[in-house]
GROMACS .gro file of C-alpha atoms in nm:
model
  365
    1UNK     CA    1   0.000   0.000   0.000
    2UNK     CA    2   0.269   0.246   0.101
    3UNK     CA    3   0.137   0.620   0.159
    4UNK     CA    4  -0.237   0.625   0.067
    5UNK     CA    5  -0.324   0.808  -0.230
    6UNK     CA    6   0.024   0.932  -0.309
    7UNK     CA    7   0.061   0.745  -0.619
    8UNK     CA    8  -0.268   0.849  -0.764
    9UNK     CA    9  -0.209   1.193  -0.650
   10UNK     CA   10   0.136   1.271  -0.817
   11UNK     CA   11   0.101   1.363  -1.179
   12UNK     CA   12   0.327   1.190  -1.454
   13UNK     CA   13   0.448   1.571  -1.562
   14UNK     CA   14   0.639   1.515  -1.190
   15UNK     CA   15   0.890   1.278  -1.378
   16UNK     CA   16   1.084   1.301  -1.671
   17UNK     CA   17   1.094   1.019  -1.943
   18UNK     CA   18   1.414   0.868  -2.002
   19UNK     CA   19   1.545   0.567  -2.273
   20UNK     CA   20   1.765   0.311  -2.134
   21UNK     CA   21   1.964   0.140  -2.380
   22UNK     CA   22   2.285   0.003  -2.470
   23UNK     CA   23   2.466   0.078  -2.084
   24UNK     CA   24   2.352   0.417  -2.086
   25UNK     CA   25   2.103   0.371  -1.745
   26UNK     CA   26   2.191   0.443  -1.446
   27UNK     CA   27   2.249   0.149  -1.149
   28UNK     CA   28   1.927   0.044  -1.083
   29UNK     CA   29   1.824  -0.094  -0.737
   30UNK     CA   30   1.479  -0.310  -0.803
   31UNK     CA   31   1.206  -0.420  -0.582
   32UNK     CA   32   1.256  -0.796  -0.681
   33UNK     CA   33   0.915  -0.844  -0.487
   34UNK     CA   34   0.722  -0.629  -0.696
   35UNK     CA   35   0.891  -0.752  -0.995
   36UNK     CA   36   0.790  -1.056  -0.945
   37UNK     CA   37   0.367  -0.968  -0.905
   38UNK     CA   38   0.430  -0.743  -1.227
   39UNK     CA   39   0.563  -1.022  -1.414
   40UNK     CA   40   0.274  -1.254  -1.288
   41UNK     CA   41   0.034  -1.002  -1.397
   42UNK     CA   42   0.210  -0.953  -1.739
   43UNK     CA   43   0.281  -1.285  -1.816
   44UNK     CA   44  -0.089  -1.388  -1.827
   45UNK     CA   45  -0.003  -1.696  -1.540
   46UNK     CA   46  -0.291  -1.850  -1.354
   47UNK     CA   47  -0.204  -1.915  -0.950
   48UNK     CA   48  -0.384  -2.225  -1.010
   49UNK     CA   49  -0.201  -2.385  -1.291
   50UNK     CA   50   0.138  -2.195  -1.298
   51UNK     CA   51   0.297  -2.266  -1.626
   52UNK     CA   52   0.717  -2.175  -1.514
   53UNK     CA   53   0.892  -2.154  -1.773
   54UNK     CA   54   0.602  -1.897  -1.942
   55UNK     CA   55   0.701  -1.715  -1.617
   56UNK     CA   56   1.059  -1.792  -1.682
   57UNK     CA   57   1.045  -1.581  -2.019
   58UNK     CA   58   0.911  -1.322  -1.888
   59UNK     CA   59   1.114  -1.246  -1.552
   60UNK     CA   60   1.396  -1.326  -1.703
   61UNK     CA   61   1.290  -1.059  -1.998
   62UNK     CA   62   1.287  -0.805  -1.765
   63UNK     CA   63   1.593  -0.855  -1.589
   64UNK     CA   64   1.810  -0.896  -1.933
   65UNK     CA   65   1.731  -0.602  -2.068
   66UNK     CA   66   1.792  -0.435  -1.751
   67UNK     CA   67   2.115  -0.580  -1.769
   68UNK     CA   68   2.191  -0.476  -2.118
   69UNK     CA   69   2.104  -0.123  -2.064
   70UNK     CA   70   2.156   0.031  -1.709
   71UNK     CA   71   2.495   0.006  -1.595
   72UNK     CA   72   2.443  -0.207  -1.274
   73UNK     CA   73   2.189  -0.388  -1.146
   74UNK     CA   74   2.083  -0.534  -0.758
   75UNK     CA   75   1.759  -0.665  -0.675
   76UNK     CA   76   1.669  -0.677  -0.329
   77UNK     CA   77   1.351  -0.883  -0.225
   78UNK     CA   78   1.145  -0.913   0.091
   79UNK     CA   79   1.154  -1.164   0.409
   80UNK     CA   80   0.978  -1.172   0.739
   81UNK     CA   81   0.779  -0.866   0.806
   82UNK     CA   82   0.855  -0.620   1.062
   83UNK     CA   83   0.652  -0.602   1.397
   84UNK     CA   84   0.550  -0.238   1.315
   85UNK     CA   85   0.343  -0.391   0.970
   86UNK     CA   86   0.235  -0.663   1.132
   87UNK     CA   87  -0.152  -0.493   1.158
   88UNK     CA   88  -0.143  -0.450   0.829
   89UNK     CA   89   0.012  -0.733   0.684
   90UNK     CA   90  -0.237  -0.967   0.854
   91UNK     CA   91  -0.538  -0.775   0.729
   92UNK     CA   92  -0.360  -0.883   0.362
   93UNK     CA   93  -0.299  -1.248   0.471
   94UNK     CA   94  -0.692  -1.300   0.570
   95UNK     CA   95  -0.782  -1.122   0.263
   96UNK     CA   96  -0.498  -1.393   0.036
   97UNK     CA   97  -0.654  -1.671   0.220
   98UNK     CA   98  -1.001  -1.597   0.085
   99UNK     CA   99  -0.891  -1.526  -0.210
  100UNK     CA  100  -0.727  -1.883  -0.227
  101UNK     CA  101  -0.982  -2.031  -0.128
  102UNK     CA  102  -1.218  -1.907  -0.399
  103UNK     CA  103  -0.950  -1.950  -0.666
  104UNK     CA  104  -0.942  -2.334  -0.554
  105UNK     CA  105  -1.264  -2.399  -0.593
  106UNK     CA  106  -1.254  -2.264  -0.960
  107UNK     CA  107  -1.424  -1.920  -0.887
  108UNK     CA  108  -1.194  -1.687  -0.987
  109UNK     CA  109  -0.981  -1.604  -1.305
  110UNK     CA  110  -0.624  -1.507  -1.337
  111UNK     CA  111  -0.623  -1.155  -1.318
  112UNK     CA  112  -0.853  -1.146  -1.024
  113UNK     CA  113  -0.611  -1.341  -0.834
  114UNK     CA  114  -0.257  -1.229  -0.913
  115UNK     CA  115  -0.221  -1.061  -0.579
  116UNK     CA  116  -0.117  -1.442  -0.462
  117UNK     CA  117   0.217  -1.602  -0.560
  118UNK     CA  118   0.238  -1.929  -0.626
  119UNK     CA  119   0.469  -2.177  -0.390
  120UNK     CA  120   0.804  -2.188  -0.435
  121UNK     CA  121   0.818  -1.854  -0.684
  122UNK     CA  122   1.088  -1.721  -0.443
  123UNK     CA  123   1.286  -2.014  -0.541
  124UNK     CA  124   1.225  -2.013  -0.909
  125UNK     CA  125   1.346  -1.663  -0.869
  126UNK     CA  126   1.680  -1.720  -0.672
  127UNK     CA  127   1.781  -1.927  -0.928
  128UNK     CA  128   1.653  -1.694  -1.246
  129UNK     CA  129   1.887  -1.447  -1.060
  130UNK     CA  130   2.166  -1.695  -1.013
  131UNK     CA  131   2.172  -1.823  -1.343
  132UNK     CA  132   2.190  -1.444  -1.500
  133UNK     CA  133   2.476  -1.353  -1.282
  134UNK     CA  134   2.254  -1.108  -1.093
  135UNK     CA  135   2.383  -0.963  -0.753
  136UNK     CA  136   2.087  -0.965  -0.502
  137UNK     CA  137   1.972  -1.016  -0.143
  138UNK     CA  138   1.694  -1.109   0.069
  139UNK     CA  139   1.595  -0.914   0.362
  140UNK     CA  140   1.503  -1.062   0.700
  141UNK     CA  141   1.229  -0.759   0.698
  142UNK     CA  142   1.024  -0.595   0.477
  143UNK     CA  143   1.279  -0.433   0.178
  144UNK     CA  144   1.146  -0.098   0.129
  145UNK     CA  145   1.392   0.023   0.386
  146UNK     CA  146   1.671  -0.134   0.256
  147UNK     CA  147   1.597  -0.058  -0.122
  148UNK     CA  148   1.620   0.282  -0.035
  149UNK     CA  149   1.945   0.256   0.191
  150UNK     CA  150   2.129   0.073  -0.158
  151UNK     CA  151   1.978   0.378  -0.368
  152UNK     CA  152   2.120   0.680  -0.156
  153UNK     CA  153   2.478   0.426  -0.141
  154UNK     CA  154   2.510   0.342  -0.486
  155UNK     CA  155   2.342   0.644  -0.646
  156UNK     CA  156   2.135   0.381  -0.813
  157UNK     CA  157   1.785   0.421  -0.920
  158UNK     CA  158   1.531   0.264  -0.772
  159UNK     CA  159   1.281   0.036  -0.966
  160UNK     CA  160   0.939  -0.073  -0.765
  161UNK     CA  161   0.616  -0.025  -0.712
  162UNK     CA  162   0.563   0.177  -0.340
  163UNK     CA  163   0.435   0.478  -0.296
  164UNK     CA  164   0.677   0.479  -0.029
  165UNK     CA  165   0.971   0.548  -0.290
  166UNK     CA  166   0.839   0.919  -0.349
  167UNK     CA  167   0.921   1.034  -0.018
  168UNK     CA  168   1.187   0.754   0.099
  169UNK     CA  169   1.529   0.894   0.034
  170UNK     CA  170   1.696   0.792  -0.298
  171UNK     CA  171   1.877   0.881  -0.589
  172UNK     CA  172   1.554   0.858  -0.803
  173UNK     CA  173   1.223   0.640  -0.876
  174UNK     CA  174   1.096   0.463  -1.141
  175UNK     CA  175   0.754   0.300  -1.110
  176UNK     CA  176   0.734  -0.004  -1.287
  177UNK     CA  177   0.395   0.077  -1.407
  178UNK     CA  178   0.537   0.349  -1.627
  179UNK     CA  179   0.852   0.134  -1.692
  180UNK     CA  180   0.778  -0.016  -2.071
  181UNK     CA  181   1.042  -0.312  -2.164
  182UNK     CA  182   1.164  -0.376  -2.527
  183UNK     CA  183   1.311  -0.716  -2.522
  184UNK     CA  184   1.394  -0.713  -2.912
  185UNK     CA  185   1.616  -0.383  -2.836
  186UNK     CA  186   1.685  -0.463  -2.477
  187UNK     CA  187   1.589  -0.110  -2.386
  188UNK     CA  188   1.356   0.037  -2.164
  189UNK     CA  189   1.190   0.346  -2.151
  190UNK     CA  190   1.093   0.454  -1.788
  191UNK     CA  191   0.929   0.796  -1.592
  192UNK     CA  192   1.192   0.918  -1.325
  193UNK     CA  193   1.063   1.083  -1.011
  194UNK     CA  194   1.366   1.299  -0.832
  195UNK     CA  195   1.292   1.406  -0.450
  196UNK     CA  196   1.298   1.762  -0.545
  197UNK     CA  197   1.069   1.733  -0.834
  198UNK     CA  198   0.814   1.540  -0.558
  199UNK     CA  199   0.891   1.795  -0.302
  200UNK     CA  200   0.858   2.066  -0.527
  201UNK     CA  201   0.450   1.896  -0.623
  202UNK     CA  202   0.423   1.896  -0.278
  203UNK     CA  203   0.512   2.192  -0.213
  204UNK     CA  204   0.779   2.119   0.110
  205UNK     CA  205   1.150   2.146   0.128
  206UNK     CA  206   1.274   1.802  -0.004
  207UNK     CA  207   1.404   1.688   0.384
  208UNK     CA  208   1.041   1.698   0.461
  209UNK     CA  209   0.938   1.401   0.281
  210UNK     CA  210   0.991   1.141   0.519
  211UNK     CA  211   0.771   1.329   0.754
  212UNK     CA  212   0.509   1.327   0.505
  213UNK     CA  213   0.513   0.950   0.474
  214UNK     CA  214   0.531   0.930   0.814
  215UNK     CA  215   0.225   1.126   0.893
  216UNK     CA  216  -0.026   1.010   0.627
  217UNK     CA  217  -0.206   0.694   0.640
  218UNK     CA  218   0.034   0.403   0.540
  219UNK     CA  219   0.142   0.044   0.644
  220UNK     CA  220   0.289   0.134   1.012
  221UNK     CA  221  -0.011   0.371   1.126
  222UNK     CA  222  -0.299   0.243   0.943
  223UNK     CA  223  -0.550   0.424   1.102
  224UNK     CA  224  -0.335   0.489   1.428
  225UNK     CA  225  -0.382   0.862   1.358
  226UNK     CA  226  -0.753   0.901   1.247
  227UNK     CA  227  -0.819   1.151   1.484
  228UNK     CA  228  -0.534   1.382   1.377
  229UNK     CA  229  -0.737   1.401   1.040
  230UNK     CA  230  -1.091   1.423   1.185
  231UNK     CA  231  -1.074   1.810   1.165
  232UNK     CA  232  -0.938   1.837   0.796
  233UNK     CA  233  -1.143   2.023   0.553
  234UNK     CA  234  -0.887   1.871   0.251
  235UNK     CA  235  -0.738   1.559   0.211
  236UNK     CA  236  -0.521   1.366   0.436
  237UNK     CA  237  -0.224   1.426   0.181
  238UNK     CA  238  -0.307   1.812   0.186
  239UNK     CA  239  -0.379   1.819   0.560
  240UNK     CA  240  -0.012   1.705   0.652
  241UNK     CA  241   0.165   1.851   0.340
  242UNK     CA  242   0.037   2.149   0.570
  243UNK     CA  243   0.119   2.090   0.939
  244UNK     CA  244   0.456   1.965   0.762
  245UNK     CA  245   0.542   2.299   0.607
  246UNK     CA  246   0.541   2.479   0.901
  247UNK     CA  247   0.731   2.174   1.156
  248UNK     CA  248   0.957   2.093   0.887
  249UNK     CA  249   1.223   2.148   1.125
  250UNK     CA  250   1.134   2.086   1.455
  251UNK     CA  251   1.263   1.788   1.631
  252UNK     CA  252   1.100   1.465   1.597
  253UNK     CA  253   0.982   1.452   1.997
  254UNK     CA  254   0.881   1.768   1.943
  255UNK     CA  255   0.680   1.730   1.610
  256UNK     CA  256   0.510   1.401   1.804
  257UNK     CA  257   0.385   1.601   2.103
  258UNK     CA  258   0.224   1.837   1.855
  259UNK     CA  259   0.034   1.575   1.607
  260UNK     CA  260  -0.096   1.422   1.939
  261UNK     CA  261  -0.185   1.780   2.091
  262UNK     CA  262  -0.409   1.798   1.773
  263UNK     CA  263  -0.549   1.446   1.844
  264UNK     CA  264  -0.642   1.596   2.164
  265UNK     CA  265  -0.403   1.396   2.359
  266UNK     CA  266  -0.213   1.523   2.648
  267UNK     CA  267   0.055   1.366   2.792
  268UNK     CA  268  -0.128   1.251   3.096
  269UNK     CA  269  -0.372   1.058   2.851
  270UNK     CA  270  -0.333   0.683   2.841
  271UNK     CA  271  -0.191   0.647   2.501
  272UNK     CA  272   0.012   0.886   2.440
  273UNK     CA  273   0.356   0.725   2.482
  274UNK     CA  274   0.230   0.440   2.297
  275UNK     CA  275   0.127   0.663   2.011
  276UNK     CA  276   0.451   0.909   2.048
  277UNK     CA  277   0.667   0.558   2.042
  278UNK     CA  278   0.488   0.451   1.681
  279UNK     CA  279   0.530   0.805   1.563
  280UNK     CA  280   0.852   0.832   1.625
  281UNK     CA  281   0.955   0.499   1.532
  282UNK     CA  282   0.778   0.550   1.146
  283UNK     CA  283   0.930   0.879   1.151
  284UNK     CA  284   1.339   0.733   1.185
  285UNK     CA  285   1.188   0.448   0.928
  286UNK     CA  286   1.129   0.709   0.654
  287UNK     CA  287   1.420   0.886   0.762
  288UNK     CA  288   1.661   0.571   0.714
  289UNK     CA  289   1.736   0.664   1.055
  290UNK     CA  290   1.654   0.311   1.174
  291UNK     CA  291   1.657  -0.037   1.005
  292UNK     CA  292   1.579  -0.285   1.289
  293UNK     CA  293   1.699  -0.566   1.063
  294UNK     CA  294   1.916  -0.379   0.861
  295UNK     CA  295   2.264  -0.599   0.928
  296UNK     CA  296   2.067  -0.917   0.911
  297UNK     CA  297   1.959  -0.971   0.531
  298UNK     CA  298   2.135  -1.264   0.341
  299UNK     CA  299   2.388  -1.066   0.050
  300UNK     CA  300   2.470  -1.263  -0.286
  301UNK     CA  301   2.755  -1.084  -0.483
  302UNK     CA  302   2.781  -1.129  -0.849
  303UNK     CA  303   3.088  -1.346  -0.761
  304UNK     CA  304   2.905  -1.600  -0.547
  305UNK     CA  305   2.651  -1.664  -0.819
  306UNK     CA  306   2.945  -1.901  -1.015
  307UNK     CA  307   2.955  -2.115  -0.678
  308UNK     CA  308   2.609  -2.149  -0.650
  309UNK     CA  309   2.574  -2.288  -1.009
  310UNK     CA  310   2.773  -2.608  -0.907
  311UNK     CA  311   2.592  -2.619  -0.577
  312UNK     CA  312   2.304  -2.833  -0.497
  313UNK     CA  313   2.043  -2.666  -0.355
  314UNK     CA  314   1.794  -2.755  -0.069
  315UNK     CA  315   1.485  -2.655  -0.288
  316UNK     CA  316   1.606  -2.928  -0.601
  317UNK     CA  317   1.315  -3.173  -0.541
  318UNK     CA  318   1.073  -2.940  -0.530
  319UNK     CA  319   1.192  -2.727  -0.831
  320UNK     CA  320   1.253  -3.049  -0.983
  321UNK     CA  321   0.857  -3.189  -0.956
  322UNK     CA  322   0.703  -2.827  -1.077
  323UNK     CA  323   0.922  -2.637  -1.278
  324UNK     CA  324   0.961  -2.903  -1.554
  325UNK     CA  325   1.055  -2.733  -1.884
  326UNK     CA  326   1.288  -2.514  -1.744
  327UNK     CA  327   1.682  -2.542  -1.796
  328UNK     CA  328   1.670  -2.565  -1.405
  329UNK     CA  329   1.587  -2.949  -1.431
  330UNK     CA  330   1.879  -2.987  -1.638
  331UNK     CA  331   2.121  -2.804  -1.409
  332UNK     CA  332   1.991  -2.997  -1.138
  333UNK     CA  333   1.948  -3.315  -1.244
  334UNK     CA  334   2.269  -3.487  -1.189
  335UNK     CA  335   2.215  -3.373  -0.809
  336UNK     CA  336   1.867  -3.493  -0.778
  337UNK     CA  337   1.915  -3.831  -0.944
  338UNK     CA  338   2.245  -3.906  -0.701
  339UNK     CA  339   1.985  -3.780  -0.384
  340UNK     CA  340   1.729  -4.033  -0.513
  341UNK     CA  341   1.979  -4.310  -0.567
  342UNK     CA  342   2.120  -4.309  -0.230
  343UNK     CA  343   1.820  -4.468  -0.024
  344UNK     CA  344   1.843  -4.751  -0.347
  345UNK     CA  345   2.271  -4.809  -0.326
  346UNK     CA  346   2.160  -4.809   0.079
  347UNK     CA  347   1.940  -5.127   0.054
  348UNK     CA  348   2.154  -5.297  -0.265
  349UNK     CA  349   2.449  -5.257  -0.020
  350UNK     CA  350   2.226  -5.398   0.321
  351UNK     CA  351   2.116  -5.690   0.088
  352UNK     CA  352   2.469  -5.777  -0.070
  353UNK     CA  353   2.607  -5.789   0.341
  354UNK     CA  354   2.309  -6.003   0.433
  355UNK     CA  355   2.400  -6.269   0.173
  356UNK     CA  356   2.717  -6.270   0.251
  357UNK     CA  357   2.697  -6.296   0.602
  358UNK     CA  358   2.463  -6.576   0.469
  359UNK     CA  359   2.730  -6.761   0.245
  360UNK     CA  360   3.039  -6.717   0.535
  361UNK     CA  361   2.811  -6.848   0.778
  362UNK     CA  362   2.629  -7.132   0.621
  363UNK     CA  363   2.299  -7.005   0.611
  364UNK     CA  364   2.245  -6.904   0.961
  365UNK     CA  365   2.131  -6.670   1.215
   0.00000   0.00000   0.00000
């Protein structure tokens, strides 16, 4: 979800079109999460009777031409999420589970259902990634966060789809819905969103935008903060693009004390350290200021990928029943079939020490 009604609310004029092609794009940073759900929803799949290598063609589509024309590229995907979403993220998981159900029982089609992944697509993924010599890593917490943190380090651009990215800090955002692929050219064509030109829409100084993505309704507060927007005669956006223009500065206890004070809070009301905590918390979030998880994310370097071609992997029997078709079976093969073989070379060997304790023994015991 990300800020409510951001996305909808900033126009495309905000960004400026750019052509990617032949090295000439910048390092990109992508949302290998939300790659993954556009490619599902491009690439026509049913959750119901996945077809991978279709899926294959079309991930790995992206990602090439990526490759050919931007001059680096990480992809960071999501893990566990973080106790702050967890509100929100269970509302979601009720909602998936529903939504599975019906698409079980033959109810649904396709592209009413592509907000669920199909099992083991994180795995497919790992080794589309590994096989293209693609650096990436996979967060122990949500990735937002941490997609931002690579952007402002690498002055890479970031590639998603979060309406957190217009008011996270980075080096620049490119929505994937206004990213268009050419696989014959291996170019792309994508809308880039600076902070300033956001800011600018906005109408606050660019350091403000955290705040502002802080203070609206998103995936931390939820609706934590209703009664701060009961009095607005605008939208929420507009209401806090307001009180933000004239706290930009103040310091973050401070600028807490005062969004509860309009809540009608004092501090003698029961929860107001509860609610300053969660401010405060979402507020050093949007700032970068604090990544609870931040050191423990799992970090694959271009030059590991070589070592994990010749690796087995835990997830070969499984890739190995459902992802027939793909050049994965082939690379994984010679693994499997020596897994599967050792239970059989077991018993031949049991059976060949039986009869022979047979023949040296005459038969018995």
């Amino acid at each position: 979800m990300g800020v409510r009604g951001l996305a909808s609310l900033i126009p495309v004029s905000a960004g400026s079109s750019v052509e990617w092609r032949d090295g000439n794009g910048p390092a990109v940073v992508v949302d290998g999460t939300a790659l993954i759900y556009h490619a599902f929803r491009h690439g026509g799949c049913r959750w119901a009777a996945v077809h991978w290598p279709d899926f294959e063609r079309v991930f790995s589509g992206y990602l090439q031409v990526l490759q050919k024309a931007c001059a680096s590229i990480l992809v960071i995907l999501d893990g566990a999420t973080t106790h702050l979403k967890m509100s929100t993220m269970m509302e979601r998981s009720q909602a998936k589970i529903q939504l599975a159900r019906r698409v079980l029982q033959g109810g649904l089609e396709s592209e009413q259902s592509n907000s669920i992944l199909p099992l083991c697509t994180l795995e497919v993924v790992l080794d589309i990634l590994s096989r293209l010599h693609i650096e990436f890593r996979v967060c122990l917490d949500d990735a937002d966060v941490e997609i931002a943190r690579a952007s402002v380090a690498h002055t890479s651009t970031i590639i998603g789809e979060d309406s957190d990215f217009f008011v996270l800090p980075n080096a620049g955002y490119a929505p994937l819905q206004q990213l268009f692929f050419d696989n014959k050219a291996l170019a792309a064509t994508a809308t880039v969103y600076t902070r300033e030109a956001v800011a600018a829409f906005l109408c606050v100084p660019p350091h403000a935008l955290p705040l502002v993505g802080a203070l609206c309704i998103n995936d931390y507060t939820t609706d934590t903060l209703n009664p701060f927007y009961a009095t607005r005669k605008m939208s929420v956006i507009q209401m806090v693009c307001e009180f933000v223009r004239s706290h930009a500065d103040a310091s973050v206890p401070t600028l807490a004390s005062r969004v509860l004070a309009t809540m009608g809070l004092t501090p003698a009301a029961r929860r107001f350290a509860d609610i300053t905590s969660l401010i405060t918390k979402v507020i050093s979030l949007y700032r970068l200021e604090s990544t609870p998880l931040a050191e423990q994310q799992l970090s694959f370097p271009s030059s590991f990928v070589t070592q994990l071609q010749s690796t087995p992997r835990v997830f070969d029997v499984i890739i190995h029943r459902c992802y027939l078709g793909s050049p994965l079976v082939e690379q994984s093969r010679p693994a499997s079939i020596w897994m599967h073989l050792q239970p059989l070379l077991a018993l031949l060997c049991a059976l060949a020490l039986v009869r022979w304790h047979k023949d040296v023994c005459g038969g018995d015991g």
